[in-house]
Coordinates of C-alpha atoms and ligand atoms in Angstrom, one line a residue:
X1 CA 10.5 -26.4 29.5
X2 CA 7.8 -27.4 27.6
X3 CA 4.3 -26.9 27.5
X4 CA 1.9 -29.7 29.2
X5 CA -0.3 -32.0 27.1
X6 CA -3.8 -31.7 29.2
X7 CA -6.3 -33.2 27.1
X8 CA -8.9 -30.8 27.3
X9 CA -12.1 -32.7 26.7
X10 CA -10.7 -35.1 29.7
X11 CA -11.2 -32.1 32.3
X12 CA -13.8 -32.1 34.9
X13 CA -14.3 -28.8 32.9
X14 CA -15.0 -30.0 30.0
X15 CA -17.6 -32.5 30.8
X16 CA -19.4 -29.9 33.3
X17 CA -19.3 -27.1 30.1
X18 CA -21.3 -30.3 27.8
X19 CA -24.2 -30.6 30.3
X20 CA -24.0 -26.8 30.5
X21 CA -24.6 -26.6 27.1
X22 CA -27.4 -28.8 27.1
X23 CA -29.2 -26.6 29.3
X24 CA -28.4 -23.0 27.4
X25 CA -28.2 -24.0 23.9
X26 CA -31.7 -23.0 23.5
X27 CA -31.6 -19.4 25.4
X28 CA -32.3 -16.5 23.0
X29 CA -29.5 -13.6 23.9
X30 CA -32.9 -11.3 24.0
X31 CA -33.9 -13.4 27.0
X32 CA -30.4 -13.0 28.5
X33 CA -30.7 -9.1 27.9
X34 CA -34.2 -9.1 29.3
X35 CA -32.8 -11.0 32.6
X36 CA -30.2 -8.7 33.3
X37 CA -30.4 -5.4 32.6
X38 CA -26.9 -4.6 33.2
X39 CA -25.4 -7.4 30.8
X40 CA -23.5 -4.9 28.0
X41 CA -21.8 -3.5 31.2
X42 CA -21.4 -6.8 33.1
X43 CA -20.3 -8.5 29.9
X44 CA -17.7 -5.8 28.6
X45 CA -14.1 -5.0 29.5
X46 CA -12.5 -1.7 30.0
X47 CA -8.4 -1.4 29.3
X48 CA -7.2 1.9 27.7
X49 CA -8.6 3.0 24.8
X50 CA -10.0 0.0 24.4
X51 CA -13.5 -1.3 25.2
X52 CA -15.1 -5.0 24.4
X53 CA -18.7 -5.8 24.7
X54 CA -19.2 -9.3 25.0
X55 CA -22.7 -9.7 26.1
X56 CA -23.8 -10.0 22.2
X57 CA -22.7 -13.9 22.5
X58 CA -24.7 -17.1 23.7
X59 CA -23.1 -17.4 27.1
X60 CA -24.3 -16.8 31.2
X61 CA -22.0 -16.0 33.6
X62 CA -21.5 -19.7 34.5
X63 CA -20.4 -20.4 31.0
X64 CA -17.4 -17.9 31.5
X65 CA -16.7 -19.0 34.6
X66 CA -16.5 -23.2 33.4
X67 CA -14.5 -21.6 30.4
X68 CA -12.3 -20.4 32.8
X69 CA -12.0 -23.4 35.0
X70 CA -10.8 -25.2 31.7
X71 CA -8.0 -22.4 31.0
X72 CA -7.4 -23.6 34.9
X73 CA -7.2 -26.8 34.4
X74 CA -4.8 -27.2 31.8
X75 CA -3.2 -24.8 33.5
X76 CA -3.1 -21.7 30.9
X77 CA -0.8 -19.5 33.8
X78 CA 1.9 -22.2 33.7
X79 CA 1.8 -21.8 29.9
X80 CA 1.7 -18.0 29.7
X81 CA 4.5 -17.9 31.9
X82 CA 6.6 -19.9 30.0
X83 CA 5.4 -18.1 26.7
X84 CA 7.0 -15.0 28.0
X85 CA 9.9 -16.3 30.0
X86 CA 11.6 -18.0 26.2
X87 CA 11.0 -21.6 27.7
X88 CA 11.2 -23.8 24.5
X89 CA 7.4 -24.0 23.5
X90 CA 7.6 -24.3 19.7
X91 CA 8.4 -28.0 20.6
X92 CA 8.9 -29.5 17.5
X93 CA 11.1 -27.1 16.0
X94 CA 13.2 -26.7 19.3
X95 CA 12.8 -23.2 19.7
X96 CA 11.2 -20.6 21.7
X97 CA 8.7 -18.6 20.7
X98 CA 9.7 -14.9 21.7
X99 CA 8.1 -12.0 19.0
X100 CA 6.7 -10.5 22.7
X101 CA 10.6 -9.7 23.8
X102 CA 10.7 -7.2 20.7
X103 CA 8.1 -5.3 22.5
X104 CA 9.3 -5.2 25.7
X105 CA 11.0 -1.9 26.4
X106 CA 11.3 -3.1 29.8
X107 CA 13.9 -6.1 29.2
X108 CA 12.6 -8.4 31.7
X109 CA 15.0 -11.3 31.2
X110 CA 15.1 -14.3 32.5
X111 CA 17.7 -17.1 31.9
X112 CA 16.5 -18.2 28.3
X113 CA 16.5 -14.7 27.3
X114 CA 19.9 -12.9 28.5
X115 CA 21.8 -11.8 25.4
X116 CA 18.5 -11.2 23.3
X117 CA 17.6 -7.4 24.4
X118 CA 21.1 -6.4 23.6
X119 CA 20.6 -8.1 19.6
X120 CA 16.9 -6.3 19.5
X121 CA 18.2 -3.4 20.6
X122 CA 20.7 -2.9 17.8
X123 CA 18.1 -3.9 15.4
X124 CA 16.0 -1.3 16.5
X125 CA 19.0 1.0 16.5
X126 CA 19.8 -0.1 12.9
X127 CA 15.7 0.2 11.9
X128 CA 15.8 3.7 13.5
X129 CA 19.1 4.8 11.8
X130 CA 18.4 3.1 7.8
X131 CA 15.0 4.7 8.7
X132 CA 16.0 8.2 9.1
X133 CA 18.5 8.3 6.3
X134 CA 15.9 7.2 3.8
X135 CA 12.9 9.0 5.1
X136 CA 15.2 12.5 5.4
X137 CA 17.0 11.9 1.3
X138 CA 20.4 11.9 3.0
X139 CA 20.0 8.0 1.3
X140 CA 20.6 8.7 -2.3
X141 CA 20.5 6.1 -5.1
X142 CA 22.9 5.2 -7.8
X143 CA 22.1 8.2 -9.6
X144 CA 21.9 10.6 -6.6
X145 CA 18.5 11.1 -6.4
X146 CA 16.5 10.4 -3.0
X147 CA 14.5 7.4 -2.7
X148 CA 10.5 7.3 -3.7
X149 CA 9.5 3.9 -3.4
X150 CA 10.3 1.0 -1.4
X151 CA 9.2 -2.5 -2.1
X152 CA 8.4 -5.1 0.2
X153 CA 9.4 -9.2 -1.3
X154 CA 8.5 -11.5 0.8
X155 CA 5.4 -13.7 1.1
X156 CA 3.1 -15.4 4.6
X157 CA 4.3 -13.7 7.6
X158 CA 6.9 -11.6 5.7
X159 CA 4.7 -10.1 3.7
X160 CA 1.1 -10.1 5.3
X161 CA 1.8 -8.6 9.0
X162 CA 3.8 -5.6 7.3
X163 CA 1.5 -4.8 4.5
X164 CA -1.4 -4.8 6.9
X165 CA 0.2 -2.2 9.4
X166 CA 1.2 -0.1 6.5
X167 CA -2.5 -0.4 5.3
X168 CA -3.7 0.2 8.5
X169 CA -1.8 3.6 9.1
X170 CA -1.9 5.2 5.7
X171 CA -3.2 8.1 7.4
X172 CA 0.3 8.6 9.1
X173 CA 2.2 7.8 6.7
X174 CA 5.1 10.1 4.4
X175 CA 6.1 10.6 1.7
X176 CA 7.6 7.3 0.5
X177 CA 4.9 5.3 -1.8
X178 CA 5.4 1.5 -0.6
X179 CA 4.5 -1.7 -2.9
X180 CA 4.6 -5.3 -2.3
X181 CA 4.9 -8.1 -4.0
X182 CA 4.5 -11.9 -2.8
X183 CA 2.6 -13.5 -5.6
X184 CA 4.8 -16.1 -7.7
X185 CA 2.6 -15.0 -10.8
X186 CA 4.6 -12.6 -12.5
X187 CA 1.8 -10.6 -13.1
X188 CA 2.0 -9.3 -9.6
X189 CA 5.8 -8.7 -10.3
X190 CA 5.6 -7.2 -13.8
X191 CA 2.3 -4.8 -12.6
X192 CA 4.8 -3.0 -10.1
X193 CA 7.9 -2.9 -11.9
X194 CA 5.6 -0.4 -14.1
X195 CA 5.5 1.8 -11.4
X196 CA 9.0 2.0 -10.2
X197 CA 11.9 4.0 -11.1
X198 CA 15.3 2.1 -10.3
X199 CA 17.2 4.9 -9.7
X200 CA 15.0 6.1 -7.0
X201 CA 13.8 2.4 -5.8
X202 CA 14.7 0.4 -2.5
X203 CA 13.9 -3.6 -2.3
X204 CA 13.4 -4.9 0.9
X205 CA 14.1 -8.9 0.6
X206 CA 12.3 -10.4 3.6
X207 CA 12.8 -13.7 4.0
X208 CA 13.7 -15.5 7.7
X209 CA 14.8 -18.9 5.9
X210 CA 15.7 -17.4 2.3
X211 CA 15.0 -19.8 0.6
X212 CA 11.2 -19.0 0.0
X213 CA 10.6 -20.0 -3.4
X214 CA 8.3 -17.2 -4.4
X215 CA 10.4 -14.3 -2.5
X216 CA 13.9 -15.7 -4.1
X217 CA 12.4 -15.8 -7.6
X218 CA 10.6 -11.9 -7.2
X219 CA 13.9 -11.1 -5.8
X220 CA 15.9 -12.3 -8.9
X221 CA 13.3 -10.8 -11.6
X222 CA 13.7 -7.7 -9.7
X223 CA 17.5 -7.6 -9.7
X224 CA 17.5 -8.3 -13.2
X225 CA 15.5 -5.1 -13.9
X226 CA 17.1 -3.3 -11.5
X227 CA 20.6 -4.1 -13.6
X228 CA 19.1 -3.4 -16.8
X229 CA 20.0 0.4 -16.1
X230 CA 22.4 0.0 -13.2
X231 CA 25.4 -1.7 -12.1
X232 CA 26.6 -5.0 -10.2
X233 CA 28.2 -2.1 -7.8
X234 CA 24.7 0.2 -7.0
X235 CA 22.9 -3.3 -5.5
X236 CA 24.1 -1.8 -2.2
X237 CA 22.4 1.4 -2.7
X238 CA 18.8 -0.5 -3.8
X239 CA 18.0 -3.7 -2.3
X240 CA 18.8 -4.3 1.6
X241 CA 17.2 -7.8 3.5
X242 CA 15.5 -9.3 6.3
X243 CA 16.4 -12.3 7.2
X244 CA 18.0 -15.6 9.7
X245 CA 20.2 -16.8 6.9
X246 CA 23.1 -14.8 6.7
X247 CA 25.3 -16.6 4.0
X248 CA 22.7 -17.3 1.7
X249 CA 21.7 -13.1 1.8
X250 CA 25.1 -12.4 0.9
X251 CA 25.4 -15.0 -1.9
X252 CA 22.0 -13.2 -3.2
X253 CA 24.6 -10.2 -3.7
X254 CA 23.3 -8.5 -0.4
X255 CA 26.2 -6.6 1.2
X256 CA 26.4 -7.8 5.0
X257 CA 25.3 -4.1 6.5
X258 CA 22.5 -3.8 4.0
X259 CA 20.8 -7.2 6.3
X260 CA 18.7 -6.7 8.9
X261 CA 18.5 -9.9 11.5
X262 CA 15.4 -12.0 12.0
X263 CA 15.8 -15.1 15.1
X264 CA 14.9 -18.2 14.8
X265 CA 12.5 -17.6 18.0
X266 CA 10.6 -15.2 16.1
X267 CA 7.7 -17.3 14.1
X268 CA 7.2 -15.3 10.7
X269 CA 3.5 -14.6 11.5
X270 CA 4.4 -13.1 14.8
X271 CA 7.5 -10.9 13.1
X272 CA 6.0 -7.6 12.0
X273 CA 7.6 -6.4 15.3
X274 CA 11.1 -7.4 14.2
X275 CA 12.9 -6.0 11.1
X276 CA 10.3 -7.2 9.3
X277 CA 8.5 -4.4 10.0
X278 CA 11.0 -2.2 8.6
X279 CA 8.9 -0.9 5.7
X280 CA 6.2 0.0 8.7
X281 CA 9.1 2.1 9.6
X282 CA 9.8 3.4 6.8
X283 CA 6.4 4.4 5.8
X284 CA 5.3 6.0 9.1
X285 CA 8.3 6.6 10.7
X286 CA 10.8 5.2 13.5
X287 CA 8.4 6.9 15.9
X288 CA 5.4 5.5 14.8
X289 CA 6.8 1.8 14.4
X290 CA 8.1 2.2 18.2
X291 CA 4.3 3.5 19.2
X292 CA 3.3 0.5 17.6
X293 CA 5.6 -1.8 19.5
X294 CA 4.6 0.2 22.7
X295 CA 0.8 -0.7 22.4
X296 CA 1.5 -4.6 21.7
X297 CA 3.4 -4.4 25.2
X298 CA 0.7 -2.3 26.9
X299 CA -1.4 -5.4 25.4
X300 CA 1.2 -7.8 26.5
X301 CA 0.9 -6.7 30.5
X302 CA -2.9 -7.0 30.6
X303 CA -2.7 -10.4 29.3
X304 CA 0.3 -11.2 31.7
X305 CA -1.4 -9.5 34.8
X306 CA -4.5 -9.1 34.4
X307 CA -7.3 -11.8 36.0
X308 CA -8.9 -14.2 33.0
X309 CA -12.4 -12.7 33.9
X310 CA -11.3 -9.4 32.7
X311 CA -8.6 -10.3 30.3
X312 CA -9.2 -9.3 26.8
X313 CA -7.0 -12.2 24.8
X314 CA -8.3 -14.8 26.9
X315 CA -12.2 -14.0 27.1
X316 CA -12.2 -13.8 23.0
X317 CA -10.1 -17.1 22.7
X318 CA -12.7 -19.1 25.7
X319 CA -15.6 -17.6 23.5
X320 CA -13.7 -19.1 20.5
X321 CA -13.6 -22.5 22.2
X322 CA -17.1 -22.0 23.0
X323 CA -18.3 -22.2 19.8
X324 CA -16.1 -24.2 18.1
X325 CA -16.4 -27.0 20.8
X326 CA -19.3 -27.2 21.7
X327 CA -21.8 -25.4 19.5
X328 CA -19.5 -26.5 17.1
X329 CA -19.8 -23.6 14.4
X330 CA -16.8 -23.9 11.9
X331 CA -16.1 -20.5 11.4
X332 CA -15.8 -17.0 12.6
X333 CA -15.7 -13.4 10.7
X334 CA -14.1 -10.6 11.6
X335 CA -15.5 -7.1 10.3
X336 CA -13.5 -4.2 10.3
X337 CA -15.4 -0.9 10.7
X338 CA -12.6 0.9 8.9
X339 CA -11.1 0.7 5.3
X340 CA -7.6 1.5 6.5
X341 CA -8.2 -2.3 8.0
X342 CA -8.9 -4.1 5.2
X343 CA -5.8 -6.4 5.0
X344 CA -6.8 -7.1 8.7
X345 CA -8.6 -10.5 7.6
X346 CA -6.3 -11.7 5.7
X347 CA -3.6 -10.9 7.8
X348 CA -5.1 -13.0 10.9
X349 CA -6.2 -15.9 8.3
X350 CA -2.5 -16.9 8.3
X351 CA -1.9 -16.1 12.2
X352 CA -4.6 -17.8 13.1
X353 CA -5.1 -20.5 10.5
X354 CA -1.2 -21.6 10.0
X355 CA -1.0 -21.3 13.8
X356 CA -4.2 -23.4 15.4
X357 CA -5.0 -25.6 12.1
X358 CA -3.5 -28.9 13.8
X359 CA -4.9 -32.2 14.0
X360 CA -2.4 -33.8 16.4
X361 CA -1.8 -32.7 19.8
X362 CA 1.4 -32.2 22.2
X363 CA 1.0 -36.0 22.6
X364 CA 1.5 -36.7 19.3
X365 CA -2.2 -38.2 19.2
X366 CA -5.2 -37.7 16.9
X367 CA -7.5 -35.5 18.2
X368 CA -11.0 -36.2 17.8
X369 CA -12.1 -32.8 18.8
X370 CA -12.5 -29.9 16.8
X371 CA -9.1 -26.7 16.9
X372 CA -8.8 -23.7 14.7
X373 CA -12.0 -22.5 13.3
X374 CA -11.9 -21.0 10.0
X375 CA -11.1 -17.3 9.6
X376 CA -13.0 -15.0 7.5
X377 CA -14.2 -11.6 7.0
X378 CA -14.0 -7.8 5.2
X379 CA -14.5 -4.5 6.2
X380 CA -17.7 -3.0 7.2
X381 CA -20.0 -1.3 5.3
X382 CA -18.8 -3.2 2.5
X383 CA -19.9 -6.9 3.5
X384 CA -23.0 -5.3 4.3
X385 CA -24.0 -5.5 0.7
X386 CA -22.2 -8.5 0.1
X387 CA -21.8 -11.6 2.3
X388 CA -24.0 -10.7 5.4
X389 CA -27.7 -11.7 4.7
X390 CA -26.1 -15.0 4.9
X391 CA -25.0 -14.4 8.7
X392 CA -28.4 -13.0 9.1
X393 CA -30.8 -15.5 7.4
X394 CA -28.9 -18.0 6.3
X395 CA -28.9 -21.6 8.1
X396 CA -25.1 -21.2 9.6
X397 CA -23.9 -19.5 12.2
X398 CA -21.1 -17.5 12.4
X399 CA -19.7 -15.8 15.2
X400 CA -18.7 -12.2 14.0
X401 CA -16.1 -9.7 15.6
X402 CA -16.7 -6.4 14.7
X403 CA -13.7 -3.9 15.4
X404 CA -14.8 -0.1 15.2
X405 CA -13.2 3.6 16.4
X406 CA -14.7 6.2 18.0
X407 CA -12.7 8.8 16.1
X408 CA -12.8 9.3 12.6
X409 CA -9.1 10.1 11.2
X410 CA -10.5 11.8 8.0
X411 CA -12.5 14.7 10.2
X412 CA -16.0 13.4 8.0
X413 CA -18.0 13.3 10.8
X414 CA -21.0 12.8 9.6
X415 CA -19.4 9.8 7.7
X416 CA -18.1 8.3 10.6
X417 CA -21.7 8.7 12.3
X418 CA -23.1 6.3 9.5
X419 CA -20.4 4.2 9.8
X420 CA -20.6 3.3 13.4
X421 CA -24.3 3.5 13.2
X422 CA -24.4 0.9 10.6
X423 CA -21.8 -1.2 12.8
X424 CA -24.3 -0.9 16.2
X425 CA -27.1 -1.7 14.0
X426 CA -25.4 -5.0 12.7
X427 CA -24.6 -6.5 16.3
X428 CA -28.0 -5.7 17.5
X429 CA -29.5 -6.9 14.2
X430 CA -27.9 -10.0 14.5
X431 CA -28.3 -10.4 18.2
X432 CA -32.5 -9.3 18.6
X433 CA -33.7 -10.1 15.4
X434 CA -37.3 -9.0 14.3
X435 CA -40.7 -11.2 15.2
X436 CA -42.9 -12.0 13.2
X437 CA -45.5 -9.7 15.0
X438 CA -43.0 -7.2 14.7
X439 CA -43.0 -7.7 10.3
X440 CA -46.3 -7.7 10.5
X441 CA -46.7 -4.3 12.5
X442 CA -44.2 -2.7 9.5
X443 CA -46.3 -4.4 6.6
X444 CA -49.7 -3.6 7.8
X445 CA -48.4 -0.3 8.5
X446 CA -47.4 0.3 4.6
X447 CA -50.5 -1.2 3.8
X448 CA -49.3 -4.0 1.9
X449 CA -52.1 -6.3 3.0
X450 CA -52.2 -8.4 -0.1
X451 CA -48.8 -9.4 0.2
X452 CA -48.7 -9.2 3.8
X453 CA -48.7 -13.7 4.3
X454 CA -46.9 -14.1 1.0
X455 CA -44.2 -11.7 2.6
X456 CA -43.9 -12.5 5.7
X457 CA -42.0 -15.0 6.5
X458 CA -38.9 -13.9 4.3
X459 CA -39.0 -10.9 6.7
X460 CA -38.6 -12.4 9.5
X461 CA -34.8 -12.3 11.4
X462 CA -34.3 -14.8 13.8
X463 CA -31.7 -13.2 15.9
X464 CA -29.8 -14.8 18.5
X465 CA -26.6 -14.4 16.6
X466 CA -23.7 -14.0 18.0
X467 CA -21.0 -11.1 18.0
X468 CA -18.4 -9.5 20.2
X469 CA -17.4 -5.9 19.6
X470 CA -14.2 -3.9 20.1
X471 CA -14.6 -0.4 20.3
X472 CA -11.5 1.5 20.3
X473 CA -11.1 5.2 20.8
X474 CA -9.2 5.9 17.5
X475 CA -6.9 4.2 15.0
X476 CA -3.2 4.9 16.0
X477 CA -0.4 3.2 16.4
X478 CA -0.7 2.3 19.6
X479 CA -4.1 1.0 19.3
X480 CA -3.1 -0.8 16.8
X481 CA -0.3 -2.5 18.4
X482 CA -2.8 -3.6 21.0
X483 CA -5.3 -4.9 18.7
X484 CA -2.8 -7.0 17.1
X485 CA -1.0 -8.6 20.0
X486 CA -4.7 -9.1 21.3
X487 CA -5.5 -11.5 18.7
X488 CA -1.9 -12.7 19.2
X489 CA -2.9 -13.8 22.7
X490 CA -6.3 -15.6 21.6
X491 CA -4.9 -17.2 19.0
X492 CA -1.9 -18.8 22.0
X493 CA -4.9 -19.2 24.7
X494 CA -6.7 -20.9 21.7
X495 CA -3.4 -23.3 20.9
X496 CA -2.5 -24.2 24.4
X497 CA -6.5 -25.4 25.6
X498 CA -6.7 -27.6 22.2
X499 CA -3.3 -29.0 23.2
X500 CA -1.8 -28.4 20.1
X501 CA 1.7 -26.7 19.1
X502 CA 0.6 -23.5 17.6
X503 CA 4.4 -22.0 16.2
X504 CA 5.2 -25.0 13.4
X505 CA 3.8 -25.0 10.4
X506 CA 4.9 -28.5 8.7
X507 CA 1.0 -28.3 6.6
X508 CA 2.5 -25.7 4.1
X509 CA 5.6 -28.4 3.5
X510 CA 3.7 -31.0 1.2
X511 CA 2.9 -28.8 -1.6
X512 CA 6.4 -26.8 -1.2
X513 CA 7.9 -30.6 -1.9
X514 CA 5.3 -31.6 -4.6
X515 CA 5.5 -27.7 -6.8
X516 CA 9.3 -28.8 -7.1
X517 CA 8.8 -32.1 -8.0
X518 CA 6.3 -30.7 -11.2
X519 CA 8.8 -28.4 -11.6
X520 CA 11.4 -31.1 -12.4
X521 CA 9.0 -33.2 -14.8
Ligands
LIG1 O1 4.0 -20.5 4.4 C1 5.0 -21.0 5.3 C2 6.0 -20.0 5.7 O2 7.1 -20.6 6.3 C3 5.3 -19.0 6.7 O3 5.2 -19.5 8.0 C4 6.2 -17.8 6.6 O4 5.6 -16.7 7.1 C5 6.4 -17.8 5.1 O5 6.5 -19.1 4.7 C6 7.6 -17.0 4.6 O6 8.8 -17.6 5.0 P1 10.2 -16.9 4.9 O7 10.1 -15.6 5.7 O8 11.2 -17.8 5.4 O9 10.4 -16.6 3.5

């Protein structure tokens, strides 16, 4: 069944959250901190390793609860439920959307799903087994030697999820040094062929539709090197694939037990979980990859259980709406507190951009309200020096998620202190501001008189800036499964309450269609 097509700015909700708005707009989050003392803690939620302070944003408690009599009223639990249970939500491709049944060691199947646990569970088998093999050497190229390197081809969601959970656990990862490429430039092709040694080389080809102009044509410039030195017959030892499309794979030259499978009910942004994520595997280990899956299900049961006041996805996406709906800010950042994150942005641009950046909803309508904000941001200290005066003083604002651990994974300490001391004294930066009274305290006090008026004003921070922060106990994993299938969520929650069809993506078509055509001219 498919999802319903609620309107949302036609819900009792949604008129009661615009007069609400009237009345708060103006409320300075110091006030709100001043009113209640126990805001961080009656704003935050607790799950795992996990904790989320959401007191840092321009809401009351009445503003969460309206939020959430909108996610009632266009009834988010029917849609969650049929999220999980393989209904047929990605509408206008016919299919179901079902990247959460990868995860879910527990095989709760309903009558859409019978028969899928037993395919995902020889993909895993096969993951685990190709996994071993290369990681122990027992693998051996076409000379005998052991493989070294592995390289990634694909591009969007066969590229970006992978390489950002590779990224993100460098620090547990072997010995095998991993490269992608996605680019059509050859410059991004020809830069890692310099690195590579065919004889000790494995090519991943990841590509659900193959037929991916950019992957297909890396793919063949990378054959052609590859055969330079070797043989028609060692292709089997050196390039395996990910992908839907069988025939096409084994026309590439691809022997049939060198393919991993990919489902047409797994949406390439939401398919690091599936063979796709084979070079997580093979860079951290089968273990690791399957801790991995194991936090996006822990992730996957508070979201499923848990009640929307205290649910993680759905708080973040209802903030989301918040802003975008009715303060109408056009964009949000997300800031990292940890280098191993960097490809963290980019990785949620496409999830979240390709997913909620629709303009016509389940009705096939217009809509003349605003859906997927634009998704930005970099890692923390970093932005510090470069893009954040603006989200201090500038005249936008932009609702900021800063993501931090409690644990360092290096064991500098004392770096880690600065680190999260810098990421505490950004929220509250943003969110209290300095007074004018208070710059003029800290000028007189250097005795700067003179320049003291001149000064002044350019000192001043407004505040009243928005973030939310999620404060995890460490990088693992596990956490990171959980942080990923968090945003996941929000990004669904987001999809379902602007009545949109988050799982197509026909806006990447036109210029697909119109490269071709130049390419014909
Ligand atoms: O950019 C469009 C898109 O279809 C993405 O959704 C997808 O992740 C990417 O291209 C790659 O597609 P494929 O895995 O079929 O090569």
């Amino acid at each position: 069944m498919a999802l319903k097509k609620i309107n949302p700015t036609k819900t009792k909700a949604w008129q009661k959250l615009l007069l609400h708005f009237n009345e708060i707009k103006e409320l300075h989050l110091k006030d709100l901190f001043k009113n209640n003392p126990n805001r961080a803690s009656d704003l935050s939620i607790d799950f795992k390793e996990f904790h989320i302070d959401y007191s840092k944003n321009n809401i009351t408690q009445e503003t969460l609860e309206l939020l959430i009599e909108l996610a009632n009223e266009v009834d988010l639990n029917d849609a969650i439920q049929k999220y999980f249970s393989g209904d047929l939500i990605n509408t206008t491709e016919n299919r179901a959307v079902m990247h959460t049944a990868l995860r879910n060691s527990k095989k709760t199947a309903t009558p859409f799903t019978e028969g899928i646990y037993k395919e995902i569970n020889s993909a895993l088998q096969q993951i685990a087994a190709f996994s071993q093999k290369i990681t122990s050497g027992e693998w051996k190229g076409y000379t005998g030697k052991p493989i070294t390197d592995i390289v990634n081809i694909g591009i969007g969601g066969s590229d970006l999820g992978p390489k950002m959970v590779v990224t993100a656990l460098r620090h547990y990862k072997n010995h095998l040094n991993t490269h992608f490429v996605s680019n059509i430039d050859g410059d991004h092709v020809s830069e890692t062929i310099q690195k590579l040694n065919p004889e000790t080389t494995l090519f991943i080809i990841v590509s659900k539709s193959f037929s991916t102009q950019e992957t297909l044509t890396n793919a063949t410039t990378l054959k052609k090197w590859f055969l330079n030195s070797a043989s028609e017959d060692d292709i089997s030892k050196h390039f395996v694939a990910v992908s839907s499309s069988i025939t096409k794979v084994i026309s590439f030259g691809i022997k049939e037990e060198n393919i991993f499978p990919m489902w047409n009910w797994v949406g390439g942004r939401f398919s690091l979980w599936s063979g796709v994520g084979l070079v997580i595997s093979l860079s951290v280990g089968y273990e690791n990859f399957k801790a991995l899956l194991l936090g996006a299900e822990e992730m996957d049961q508070h979201f499923k259980t848990t009640d929307f006041s205290k649910n993680i996805p759905i708080i973040a996406a209802l903030i989301g709406v918040w802003y975008t709906n009715f303060f109408k800010y056009e964009t949000e950042a997300v800031l990292p507190y940890s280098q191993y994150l960097s490809e963290f942005p980019n990785y949620l641009q496409q999830a979240s951009m390709e997913s909620n950046g629709k303009s016509v909803d389940r009705n096939g309508e217009k809509i003349d309200y605003q859906t997927g904000a634009i998704l930005w941001g970099n890692v923390g200290t970093n932005m510090q020096h470069a893009f954040m005066q603006l989200i201090h003083q500038g005249t936008k604002i932009i609702p900021t998620e800063f993501i931090g651990f409690k644990k360092s994974l290096s064991g500098l300490t004392a770096h880690h202190q600065q680190l999260m001391a810098n990421f505490y004294a950004q929220t509250e930066a943003l969110a209290f501001g300095k007074t004018r009274e208070e710059v003029h305290l800290d000028l007189k006090y250097n005795n700067q008189k003179e320049t003291l008026a001149k000064l002044l004003p350019y000192k001043v921070f407004e505040g009243n800036k928005p973030s939310t922060s999620y404060v995890i106990k460490e990088l693992t994993p596990k956490s990171l499964g959980k942080l990923i299938a968090s945003y996941e969520h929000k990004i669904f929650v987001q999809g379902v309450i602007w009545n949109i069809y988050s799982f197509d993506q026909f806006g990447v078509e036109l210029g697909k269609e119109l490269a071709n055509k130049h390419l014909k001219k």
